[in-house]
JSON list of C-alpha atoms in Angstrom, two decimals:
[
{"chain": "S", "resi": 288, "resn": "MET", "atom": "CA", "xyz": [126.54, 114.17, 37.69]},
{"chain": "S", "resi": 289, "resn": "ASN", "atom": "CA", "xyz": [125.39, 111.36, 39.45]},
{"chain": "S", "resi": 290, "resn": "PRO", "atom": "CA", "xyz": [123.24, 112.31, 41.98]},
{"chain": "S", "resi": 291, "resn": "GLU", "atom": "CA", "xyz": [124.24, 109.00, 44.38]},
{"chain": "S", "resi": 292, "resn": "ILE", "atom": "CA", "xyz": [127.79, 110.45, 45.23]},
{"chain": "S", "resi": 293, "resn": "PRO", "atom": "CA", "xyz": [126.49, 113.18, 47.13]},
{"chain": "S", "resi": 294, "resn": "SER", "atom": "CA", "xyz": [124.41, 111.32, 48.87]},
{"chain": "S", "resi": 295, "resn": "GLU", "atom": "CA", "xyz": [127.49, 107.95, 49.90]},
{"chain": "S", "resi": 296, "resn": "LYS", "atom": "CA", "xyz": [129.77, 110.90, 50.34]},
{"chain": "S", "resi": 297, "resn": "ALA", "atom": "CA", "xyz": [127.82, 112.49, 53.29]},
{"chain": "S", "resi": 298, "resn": "HIS", "atom": "CA", "xyz": [126.58, 108.99, 54.45]},
{"chain": "S", "resi": 299, "resn": "ARG", "atom": "CA", "xyz": [130.08, 108.29, 55.17]},
{"chain": "S", "resi": 300, "resn": "SER", "atom": "CA", "xyz": [131.32, 111.55, 56.30]},
{"chain": "S", "resi": 301, "resn": "ARG", "atom": "CA", "xyz": [127.76, 111.21, 58.69]},
{"chain": "S", "resi": 302, "resn": "ARG", "atom": "CA", "xyz": [128.80, 107.69, 60.41]},
{"chain": "S", "resi": 303, "resn": "LEU", "atom": "CA", "xyz": [132.24, 108.96, 60.54]},
{"chain": "S", "resi": 304, "resn": "ARG", "atom": "CA", "xyz": [131.28, 112.08, 62.68]},
{"chain": "S", "resi": 305, "resn": "THR", "atom": "CA", "xyz": [129.57, 109.54, 65.27]},
{"chain": "S", "resi": 306, "resn": "ILE", "atom": "CA", "xyz": [132.56, 107.19, 65.37]},
{"chain": "S", "resi": 307, "resn": "ALA", "atom": "CA", "xyz": [134.56, 110.54, 66.23]},
{"chain": "S", "resi": 308, "resn": "ALA", "atom": "CA", "xyz": [132.38, 111.77, 68.21]},
{"chain": "S", "resi": 309, "resn": "PHE", "atom": "CA", "xyz": [132.20, 108.66, 70.92]},
{"chain": "S", "resi": 310, "resn": "PHE", "atom": "CA", "xyz": [135.60, 107.56, 70.69]},
{"chain": "S", "resi": 311, "resn": "VAL", "atom": "CA", "xyz": [136.45, 111.33, 72.01]},
{"chain": "S", "resi": 312, "resn": "ALA", "atom": "CA", "xyz": [133.65, 111.57, 74.20]},
{"chain": "S", "resi": 313, "resn": "GLY", "atom": "CA", "xyz": [135.35, 108.43, 75.28]},
{"chain": "S", "resi": 314, "resn": "LEU", "atom": "CA", "xyz": [138.62, 109.65, 75.68]},
{"chain": "S", "resi": 315, "resn": "CYS", "atom": "CA", "xyz": [137.44, 112.65, 77.88]},
{"chain": "S", "resi": 316, "resn": "VAL", "atom": "CA", "xyz": [135.33, 110.33, 80.87]},
{"chain": "S", "resi": 317, "resn": "GLY", "atom": "CA", "xyz": [138.23, 107.95, 80.48]},
{"chain": "S", "resi": 318, "resn": "GLY", "atom": "CA", "xyz": [141.16, 110.56, 80.53]},
{"chain": "S", "resi": 319, "resn": "LEU", "atom": "CA", "xyz": [138.95, 112.25, 84.03]},
{"chain": "S", "resi": 320, "resn": "ALA", "atom": "CA", "xyz": [138.65, 108.74, 85.61]},
{"chain": "S", "resi": 321, "resn": "GLY", "atom": "CA", "xyz": [142.06, 107.68, 84.58]},
{"chain": "S", "resi": 322, "resn": "SER", "atom": "CA", "xyz": [142.84, 110.89, 86.42]},
{"chain": "S", "resi": 323, "resn": "GLY", "atom": "CA", "xyz": [141.57, 110.69, 89.98]},
{"chain": "S", "resi": 324, "resn": "MET", "atom": "CA", "xyz": [141.97, 106.95, 90.23]},
{"chain": "S", "resi": 325, "resn": "GLY", "atom": "CA", "xyz": [145.59, 108.08, 89.55]},
{"chain": "S", "resi": 326, "resn": "ARG", "atom": "CA", "xyz": [145.16, 110.78, 91.94]},
{"chain": "S", "resi": 327, "resn": "MET", "atom": "CA", "xyz": [143.65, 107.71, 94.58]},
{"chain": "S", "resi": 328, "resn": "LEU", "atom": "CA", "xyz": [146.31, 105.23, 94.10]},
{"chain": "S", "resi": 329, "resn": "LYS", "atom": "CA", "xyz": [148.84, 107.79, 94.90]},
{"chain": "S", "resi": 330, "resn": "ASP", "atom": "CA", "xyz": [147.55, 109.06, 97.94]},
{"chain": "S", "resi": 331, "resn": "CYS", "atom": "CA", "xyz": [145.70, 105.95, 99.64]},
{"chain": "S", "resi": 332, "resn": "LEU", "atom": "CA", "xyz": [148.58, 103.22, 98.49]},
{"chain": "S", "resi": 333, "resn": "PRO", "atom": "CA", "xyz": [151.40, 102.43, 101.60]},
{"chain": "S", "resi": 334, "resn": "SER", "atom": "CA", "xyz": [153.81, 104.07, 100.19]},
{"chain": "S", "resi": 335, "resn": "ALA", "atom": "CA", "xyz": [155.75, 100.68, 99.94]},
{"chain": "S", "resi": 336, "resn": "LEU", "atom": "CA", "xyz": [153.40, 99.18, 97.74]},
{"chain": "S", "resi": 337, "resn": "ALA", "atom": "CA", "xyz": [155.08, 100.50, 94.21]},
{"chain": "S", "resi": 338, "resn": "LEU", "atom": "CA", "xyz": [153.01, 99.32, 90.89]},
{"chain": "S", "resi": 339, "resn": "GLY", "atom": "CA", "xyz": [154.81, 98.54, 88.52]},
{"chain": "S", "resi": 340, "resn": "TRP", "atom": "CA", "xyz": [153.97, 100.56, 84.45]},
{"chain": "S", "resi": 341, "resn": "SER", "atom": "CA", "xyz": [152.51, 97.27, 83.37]},
{"chain": "S", "resi": 342, "resn": "GLU", "atom": "CA", "xyz": [150.58, 97.06, 86.11]},
{"chain": "S", "resi": 343, "resn": "ILE", "atom": "CA", "xyz": [149.24, 100.91, 86.09]},
{"chain": "S", "resi": 344, "resn": "ALA", "atom": "CA", "xyz": [148.73, 100.42, 82.13]},
{"chain": "S", "resi": 345, "resn": "MET", "atom": "CA", "xyz": [146.50, 97.99, 82.81]},
{"chain": "S", "resi": 346, "resn": "LEU", "atom": "CA", "xyz": [144.11, 98.86, 85.12]},
{"chain": "S", "resi": 347, "resn": "LEU", "atom": "CA", "xyz": [144.19, 102.06, 83.08]},
{"chain": "S", "resi": 348, "resn": "ILE", "atom": "CA", "xyz": [143.09, 99.46, 79.70]},
{"chain": "S", "resi": 349, "resn": "SER", "atom": "CA", "xyz": [140.45, 98.05, 82.67]},
{"chain": "S", "resi": 350, "resn": "LEU", "atom": "CA", "xyz": [138.89, 101.65, 83.30]},
{"chain": "S", "resi": 351, "resn": "TRP", "atom": "CA", "xyz": [138.89, 102.65, 79.64]},
{"chain": "S", "resi": 352, "resn": "LEU", "atom": "CA", "xyz": [137.08, 98.70, 78.51]},
{"chain": "S", "resi": 353, "resn": "VAL", "atom": "CA", "xyz": [134.08, 99.61, 81.64]},
{"chain": "S", "resi": 354, "resn": "LEU", "atom": "CA", "xyz": [133.94, 103.30, 80.63]},
{"chain": "S", "resi": 355, "resn": "SER", "atom": "CA", "xyz": [133.62, 102.40, 76.78]},
{"chain": "S", "resi": 356, "resn": "GLY", "atom": "CA", "xyz": [131.14, 99.83, 77.66]},
{"chain": "S", "resi": 357, "resn": "GLY", "atom": "CA", "xyz": [129.16, 101.88, 80.52]},
{"chain": "S", "resi": 358, "resn": "LEU", "atom": "CA", "xyz": [128.54, 104.65, 77.15]},
{"chain": "S", "resi": 359, "resn": "ILE", "atom": "CA", "xyz": [127.56, 101.64, 75.19]},
{"chain": "S", "resi": 360, "resn": "ALA", "atom": "CA", "xyz": [125.01, 100.69, 77.64]},
{"chain": "S", "resi": 361, "resn": "ILE", "atom": "CA", "xyz": [124.38, 104.66, 77.70]},
{"chain": "S", "resi": 362, "resn": "ALA", "atom": "CA", "xyz": [124.01, 104.89, 74.09]},
{"chain": "S", "resi": 363, "resn": "GLY", "atom": "CA", "xyz": [121.63, 102.11, 73.68]},
{"chain": "S", "resi": 364, "resn": "LYS", "atom": "CA", "xyz": [118.75, 103.64, 76.05]},
{"chain": "S", "resi": 365, "resn": "ASN", "atom": "CA", "xyz": [118.62, 106.69, 74.30]},
{"chain": "S", "resi": 366, "resn": "ARG", "atom": "CA", "xyz": [116.85, 106.46, 71.04]},
{"chain": "S", "resi": 367, "resn": "ARG", "atom": "CA", "xyz": [118.27, 109.06, 69.10]},
{"chain": "S", "resi": 368, "resn": "MET", "atom": "CA", "xyz": [121.85, 107.65, 70.19]},
{"chain": "S", "resi": 369, "resn": "ALA", "atom": "CA", "xyz": [120.78, 104.14, 69.44]},
{"chain": "S", "resi": 370, "resn": "ALA", "atom": "CA", "xyz": [119.08, 105.08, 66.61]},
{"chain": "S", "resi": 371, "resn": "GLN", "atom": "CA", "xyz": [122.91, 106.72, 65.38]},
{"chain": "S", "resi": 372, "resn": "MET", "atom": "CA", "xyz": [124.72, 103.64, 65.54]},
{"chain": "S", "resi": 373, "resn": "ILE", "atom": "CA", "xyz": [122.92, 101.89, 64.25]},
{"chain": "S", "resi": 374, "resn": "ASP", "atom": "CA", "xyz": [123.17, 103.71, 61.10]},
{"chain": "S", "resi": 375, "resn": "PRO", "atom": "CA", "xyz": [124.45, 107.50, 60.73]},
{"chain": "S", "resi": 376, "resn": "ALA", "atom": "CA", "xyz": [123.24, 108.27, 57.68]},
{"chain": "S", "resi": 377, "resn": "GLU", "atom": "CA", "xyz": [119.96, 106.98, 58.26]},
{"chain": "S", "resi": 378, "resn": "PRO", "atom": "CA", "xyz": [119.04, 106.79, 61.67]},
{"chain": "S", "resi": 379, "resn": "ARG", "atom": "CA", "xyz": [116.37, 104.89, 62.53]},
{"chain": "S", "resi": 380, "resn": "GLU", "atom": "CA", "xyz": [114.74, 103.00, 65.24]},
{"chain": "S", "resi": 381, "resn": "PRO", "atom": "CA", "xyz": [115.86, 100.20, 67.72]},
{"chain": "S", "resi": 382, "resn": "THR", "atom": "CA", "xyz": [114.57, 96.83, 67.22]},
{"chain": "S", "resi": 383, "resn": "PRO", "atom": "CA", "xyz": [114.42, 94.62, 70.57]},
{"chain": "S", "resi": 384, "resn": "ALA", "atom": "CA", "xyz": [116.95, 92.71, 69.17]},
{"chain": "S", "resi": 385, "resn": "GLN", "atom": "CA", "xyz": [119.43, 95.38, 68.45]},
{"chain": "S", "resi": 386, "resn": "ARG", "atom": "CA", "xyz": [118.67, 97.18, 71.88]},
{"chain": "S", "resi": 387, "resn": "ALA", "atom": "CA", "xyz": [119.59, 93.49, 73.17]},
{"chain": "S", "resi": 388, "resn": "LEU", "atom": "CA", "xyz": [122.79, 93.72, 71.03]},
{"chain": "S", "resi": 389, "resn": "PHE", "atom": "CA", "xyz": [123.81, 96.47, 72.24]},
{"chain": "S", "resi": 390, "resn": "ARG", "atom": "CA", "xyz": [123.17, 95.66, 75.70]},
{"chain": "S", "resi": 391, "resn": "LEU", "atom": "CA", "xyz": [125.57, 92.45, 75.48]},
{"chain": "S", "resi": 392, "resn": "GLN", "atom": "CA", "xyz": [128.40, 94.60, 74.03]},
{"chain": "S", "resi": 393, "resn": "ALA", "atom": "CA", "xyz": [128.46, 96.62, 76.95]},
{"chain": "S", "resi": 394, "resn": "TRP", "atom": "CA", "xyz": [128.30, 93.78, 79.76]},
{"chain": "S", "resi": 395, "resn": "VAL", "atom": "CA", "xyz": [131.46, 91.89, 77.58]},
{"chain": "S", "resi": 396, "resn": "LEU", "atom": "CA", "xyz": [133.31, 95.30, 77.63]},
{"chain": "S", "resi": 397, "resn": "MET", "atom": "CA", "xyz": [132.40, 95.97, 81.23]},
{"chain": "S", "resi": 398, "resn": "LEU", "atom": "CA", "xyz": [133.18, 92.18, 82.38]},
{"chain": "S", "resi": 399, "resn": "ALA", "atom": "CA", "xyz": [136.83, 91.91, 80.30]},
{"chain": "S", "resi": 400, "resn": "GLY", "atom": "CA", "xyz": [137.27, 95.47, 82.28]},
{"chain": "S", "resi": 401, "resn": "VAL", "atom": "CA", "xyz": [136.91, 93.62, 85.45]},
{"chain": "S", "resi": 402, "resn": "ILE", "atom": "CA", "xyz": [138.41, 90.85, 84.42]},
{"chain": "S", "resi": 403, "resn": "LEU", "atom": "CA", "xyz": [141.94, 92.39, 83.51]},
{"chain": "S", "resi": 404, "resn": "ALA", "atom": "CA", "xyz": [141.68, 94.41, 86.63]},
{"chain": "S", "resi": 405, "resn": "ILE", "atom": "CA", "xyz": [141.25, 90.97, 89.02]},
{"chain": "S", "resi": 406, "resn": "PRO", "atom": "CA", "xyz": [144.97, 90.17, 89.50]},
{"chain": "S", "resi": 407, "resn": "VAL", "atom": "CA", "xyz": [146.30, 94.06, 90.15]},
{"chain": "S", "resi": 408, "resn": "VAL", "atom": "CA", "xyz": [143.18, 94.77, 92.69]},
{"chain": "S", "resi": 409, "resn": "VAL", "atom": "CA", "xyz": [144.18, 91.71, 94.93]},
{"chain": "S", "resi": 410, "resn": "GLN", "atom": "CA", "xyz": [147.39, 92.96, 95.39]},
{"chain": "S", "resi": 411, "resn": "LEU", "atom": "CA", "xyz": [146.02, 96.25, 96.79]},
{"chain": "S", "resi": 412, "resn": "LEU", "atom": "CA", "xyz": [143.28, 94.71, 98.83]},
{"chain": "S", "resi": 413, "resn": "PRO", "atom": "CA", "xyz": [144.45, 93.52, 102.59]},
{"chain": "S", "resi": 414, "resn": "GLY", "atom": "CA", "xyz": [145.96, 90.65, 103.10]},
{"chain": "S", "resi": 415, "resn": "GLY", "atom": "CA", "xyz": [146.07, 90.41, 99.33]},
{"chain": "S", "resi": 416, "resn": "ASP", "atom": "CA", "xyz": [149.28, 87.94, 99.47]},
{"chain": "S", "resi": 417, "resn": "ARG", "atom": "CA", "xyz": [147.26, 84.89, 101.16]},
{"chain": "S", "resi": 418, "resn": "LEU", "atom": "CA", "xyz": [147.09, 82.37, 99.43]},
{"chain": "S", "resi": 419, "resn": "ALA", "atom": "CA", "xyz": [142.95, 81.82, 100.04]},
{"chain": "S", "resi": 420, "resn": "TRP", "atom": "CA", "xyz": [142.31, 85.68, 98.24]},
{"chain": "S", "resi": 421, "resn": "ARG", "atom": "CA", "xyz": [144.98, 84.34, 95.23]},
{"chain": "S", "resi": 422, "resn": "VAL", "atom": "CA", "xyz": [143.08, 81.41, 94.98]},
{"chain": "S", "resi": 423, "resn": "GLY", "atom": "CA", "xyz": [139.65, 82.58, 94.63]},
{"chain": "S", "resi": 424, "resn": "ALA", "atom": "CA", "xyz": [140.81, 85.30, 92.47]},
{"chain": "S", "resi": 425, "resn": "MET", "atom": "CA", "xyz": [141.95, 83.00, 90.25]},
{"chain": "S", "resi": 426, "resn": "ALA", "atom": "CA", "xyz": [138.56, 81.24, 90.53]},
{"chain": "S", "resi": 427, "resn": "ALA", "atom": "CA", "xyz": [136.69, 84.37, 90.39]},
{"chain": "S", "resi": 428, "resn": "LEU", "atom": "CA", "xyz": [139.05, 85.08, 86.94]},
{"chain": "S", "resi": 429, "resn": "LEU", "atom": "CA", "xyz": [138.31, 81.48, 85.20]},
{"chain": "S", "resi": 430, "resn": "LEU", "atom": "CA", "xyz": [134.83, 81.76, 85.79]},
{"chain": "S", "resi": 431, "resn": "LEU", "atom": "CA", "xyz": [134.38, 85.27, 84.53]},
{"chain": "S", "resi": 432, "resn": "LEU", "atom": "CA", "xyz": [136.40, 84.44, 81.37]},
{"chain": "S", "resi": 433, "resn": "VAL", "atom": "CA", "xyz": [133.88, 81.32, 81.17]},
{"chain": "S", "resi": 434, "resn": "LEU", "atom": "CA", "xyz": [130.77, 84.06, 80.63]},
{"chain": "S", "resi": 435, "resn": "HIS", "atom": "CA", "xyz": [133.06, 86.30, 78.83]},
{"chain": "S", "resi": 436, "resn": "ALA", "atom": "CA", "xyz": [133.31, 83.35, 76.15]},
{"chain": "S", "resi": 437, "resn": "THR", "atom": "CA", "xyz": [129.72, 82.60, 75.80]},
{"chain": "S", "resi": 438, "resn": "TRP", "atom": "CA", "xyz": [128.59, 86.30, 75.47]},
{"chain": "S", "resi": 439, "resn": "ASN", "atom": "CA", "xyz": [131.32, 86.92, 72.88]},
{"chain": "S", "resi": 440, "resn": "PHE", "atom": "CA", "xyz": [130.11, 83.95, 70.94]},
{"chain": "S", "resi": 441, "resn": "ALA", "atom": "CA", "xyz": [126.65, 85.06, 71.23]},
{"chain": "S", "resi": 442, "resn": "ILE", "atom": "CA", "xyz": [128.02, 89.00, 69.44]},
{"chain": "S", "resi": 443, "resn": "TRP", "atom": "CA", "xyz": [129.19, 86.51, 67.10]},
{"chain": "S", "resi": 444, "resn": "ARG", "atom": "CA", "xyz": [126.18, 84.99, 66.46]},
{"chain": "S", "resi": 445, "resn": "LYS", "atom": "CA", "xyz": [123.84, 88.22, 66.48]},
{"chain": "S", "resi": 446, "resn": "ALA", "atom": "CA", "xyz": [126.08, 90.63, 64.67]},
{"chain": "S", "resi": 447, "resn": "ASP", "atom": "CA", "xyz": [125.28, 91.98, 61.12]},
{"chain": "S", "resi": 448, "resn": "GLU", "atom": "CA", "xyz": [127.79, 91.93, 57.99]},
{"chain": "S", "resi": 449, "resn": "PHE", "atom": "CA", "xyz": [129.55, 95.35, 60.06]},
{"chain": "S", "resi": 450, "resn": "MET", "atom": "CA", "xyz": [130.15, 94.21, 63.11]},
{"chain": "S", "resi": 451, "resn": "ARG", "atom": "CA", "xyz": [131.65, 90.71, 62.08]},
{"chain": "S", "resi": 452, "resn": "ALA", "atom": "CA", "xyz": [133.89, 92.54, 59.52]},
{"chain": "S", "resi": 453, "resn": "VAL", "atom": "CA", "xyz": [135.42, 94.89, 61.97]},
{"chain": "S", "resi": 454, "resn": "ILE", "atom": "CA", "xyz": [135.63, 91.85, 64.66]},
{"chain": "S", "resi": 455, "resn": "SER", "atom": "CA", "xyz": [137.78, 90.39, 61.63]},
{"chain": "S", "resi": 456, "resn": "GLY", "atom": "CA", "xyz": [139.84, 92.28, 60.55]},
{"chain": "S", "resi": 457, "resn": "THR", "atom": "CA", "xyz": [140.48, 93.58, 64.44]},
{"chain": "S", "resi": 458, "resn": "ALA", "atom": "CA", "xyz": [141.55, 90.28, 65.01]},
{"chain": "S", "resi": 459, "resn": "THR", "atom": "CA", "xyz": [143.64, 89.38, 61.82]},
{"chain": "S", "resi": 460, "resn": "THR", "atom": "CA", "xyz": [145.16, 92.82, 61.81]},
{"chain": "S", "resi": 461, "resn": "CYS", "atom": "CA", "xyz": [146.12, 92.15, 65.97]},
{"chain": "S", "resi": 462, "resn": "PHE", "atom": "CA", "xyz": [147.30, 88.94, 64.88]},
{"chain": "S", "resi": 463, "resn": "TRP", "atom": "CA", "xyz": [150.37, 90.34, 62.29]},
{"chain": "S", "resi": 464, "resn": "VAL", "atom": "CA", "xyz": [151.16, 92.66, 64.36]},
{"chain": "S", "resi": 465, "resn": "LEU", "atom": "CA", "xyz": [151.64, 91.30, 67.80]},
{"chain": "S", "resi": 466, "resn": "GLN", "atom": "CA", "xyz": [153.72, 88.60, 66.12]},
{"chain": "S", "resi": 467, "resn": "VAL", "atom": "CA", "xyz": [155.77, 90.74, 64.72]},
{"chain": "S", "resi": 468, "resn": "LEU", "atom": "CA", "xyz": [156.43, 92.96, 67.74]},
{"chain": "S", "resi": 469, "resn": "LEU", "atom": "CA", "xyz": [157.03, 89.02, 69.57]},
{"chain": "S", "resi": 470, "resn": "LEU", "atom": "CA", "xyz": [160.15, 88.22, 67.09]},
{"chain": "S", "resi": 471, "resn": "ILE", "atom": "CA", "xyz": [161.12, 91.94, 67.47]},
{"chain": "S", "resi": 472, "resn": "TRP", "atom": "CA", "xyz": [161.08, 91.89, 71.24]},
{"chain": "S", "resi": 473, "resn": "ALA", "atom": "CA", "xyz": [162.48, 88.01, 71.46]},
{"chain": "S", "resi": 474, "resn": "ALA", "atom": "CA", "xyz": [165.38, 88.75, 69.24]},
{"chain": "S", "resi": 475, "resn": "GLY", "atom": "CA", "xyz": [166.30, 91.54, 71.27]},
{"chain": "S", "resi": 476, "resn": "GLU", "atom": "CA", "xyz": [166.33, 89.63, 74.75]},
{"chain": "S", "resi": 477, "resn": "LYS", "atom": "CA", "xyz": [168.18, 86.97, 73.40]},
{"chain": "S", "resi": 478, "resn": "LEU", "atom": "CA", "xyz": [170.92, 89.43, 71.82]},
{"chain": "S", "resi": 479, "resn": "ASP", "atom": "CA", "xyz": [170.64, 91.39, 75.75]},
{"chain": "S", "resi": 480, "resn": "LEU", "atom": "CA", "xyz": [169.69, 94.56, 73.39]},
{"chain": "S", "resi": 481, "resn": "LEU", "atom": "CA", "xyz": [166.43, 94.74, 75.18]},
{"chain": "S", "resi": 482, "resn": "PRO", "atom": "CA", "xyz": [164.85, 93.82, 78.83]},
{"chain": "S", "resi": 483, "resn": "THR", "atom": "CA", "xyz": [163.15, 90.74, 79.62]},
{"chain": "S", "resi": 484, "resn": "ALA", "atom": "CA", "xyz": [159.45, 91.12, 79.50]},
{"chain": "S", "resi": 485, "resn": "SER", "atom": "CA", "xyz": [157.17, 89.05, 81.99]},
{"chain": "S", "resi": 486, "resn": "LEU", "atom": "CA", "xyz": [154.07, 87.24, 80.24]},
{"chain": "S", "resi": 487, "resn": "TRP", "atom": "CA", "xyz": [151.79, 89.90, 82.23]},
{"chain": "S", "resi": 488, "resn": "ASP", "atom": "CA", "xyz": [153.89, 92.72, 80.27]},
{"chain": "S", "resi": 489, "resn": "ALA", "atom": "CA", "xyz": [153.07, 91.16, 76.97]},
{"chain": "S", "resi": 490, "resn": "LEU", "atom": "CA", "xyz": [149.47, 90.59, 78.28]},
{"chain": "S", "resi": 491, "resn": "VAL", "atom": "CA", "xyz": [149.24, 94.50, 78.76]},
{"chain": "S", "resi": 492, "resn": "VAL", "atom": "CA", "xyz": [151.12, 94.87, 75.15]},
{"chain": "S", "resi": 493, "resn": "VAL", "atom": "CA", "xyz": [148.54, 93.08, 73.65]},
{"chain": "S", "resi": 494, "resn": "MET", "atom": "CA", "xyz": [145.51, 94.06, 75.24]},
{"chain": "S", "resi": 495, "resn": "ALA", "atom": "CA", "xyz": [146.58, 97.75, 74.00]},
{"chain": "S", "resi": 496, "resn": "VAL", "atom": "CA", "xyz": [147.38, 96.71, 70.48]},
{"chain": "S", "resi": 497, "resn": "TYR", "atom": "CA", "xyz": [143.95, 94.94, 70.20]},
{"chain": "S", "resi": 498, "resn": "LEU", "atom": "CA", "xyz": [142.37, 98.73, 71.77]},
{"chain": "S", "resi": 499, "resn": "VAL", "atom": "CA", "xyz": [144.23, 100.65, 68.69]},
{"chain": "S", "resi": 500, "resn": "VAL", "atom": "CA", "xyz": [143.87, 98.31, 65.77]},
{"chain": "S", "resi": 501, "resn": "GLY", "atom": "CA", "xyz": [140.09, 97.99, 66.97]},
{"chain": "S", "resi": 502, "resn": "ILE", "atom": "CA", "xyz": [139.48, 101.61, 67.17]},
{"chain": "S", "resi": 503, "resn": "ALA", "atom": "CA", "xyz": [141.31, 101.82, 63.68]},
{"chain": "S", "resi": 504, "resn": "GLN", "atom": "CA", "xyz": [139.38, 98.81, 62.25]},
{"chain": "S", "resi": 505, "resn": "SER", "atom": "CA", "xyz": [135.82, 100.65, 63.47]},
{"chain": "S", "resi": 506, "resn": "VAL", "atom": "CA", "xyz": [136.79, 104.26, 61.98]},
{"chain": "S", "resi": 507, "resn": "ARG", "atom": "CA", "xyz": [137.96, 102.58, 58.95]},
{"chain": "S", "resi": 508, "resn": "LYS", "atom": "CA", "xyz": [135.21, 100.46, 58.64]},
{"chain": "S", "resi": 509, "resn": "GLY", "atom": "CA", "xyz": [132.59, 102.99, 58.89]},
{"chain": "S", "resi": 510, "resn": "ALA", "atom": "CA", "xyz": [135.00, 106.11, 56.67]},
{"chain": "S", "resi": 511, "resn": "ALA", "atom": "CA", "xyz": [134.98, 103.31, 54.19]}
]
């Protein structure tokens, strides 16, 4: 029997368990925070203000991104968790460059959550329907998008082969999945079989698909 086979199987198993543990932790924290946010919205918002499904969904997605970024930031500061993120099979002390990459990843995720939440949060603010608020929110969103794109480019430059494979796989899969969904929905809309969707609704679907595909790619690459 080849002695490398059990070692390779153990390597795959440990990596998969690590990814699953982070995923489950994020689900638990996100579920509790989402429940609290739901109660807050129900108790605090005026009864005249009713958020649609896409606004609520986007707030939950934003919360998920912020919490995920927070988890990565916490894990990056913990020596044991950071070592596990680098290589679950053979944990090793992260280098300063790797710690910097963890921090950058955390900031990118949290910033993405803030960007996606801005259009909805502005609606909830007193006087949020004023032109000055809306123009200011749009200007802030554009500036944050530039910063987000810059950080994403920096992550791509500093990423290792595994991370680049996850990023590329996620982008490719999302393109094909979303293309098919767009075709089906557009055809159904044209034939009066499906309701009309706004661009905001479409954005929520895009982000939901991106998160699901990104998680699936991480698990698949980690287990492969």
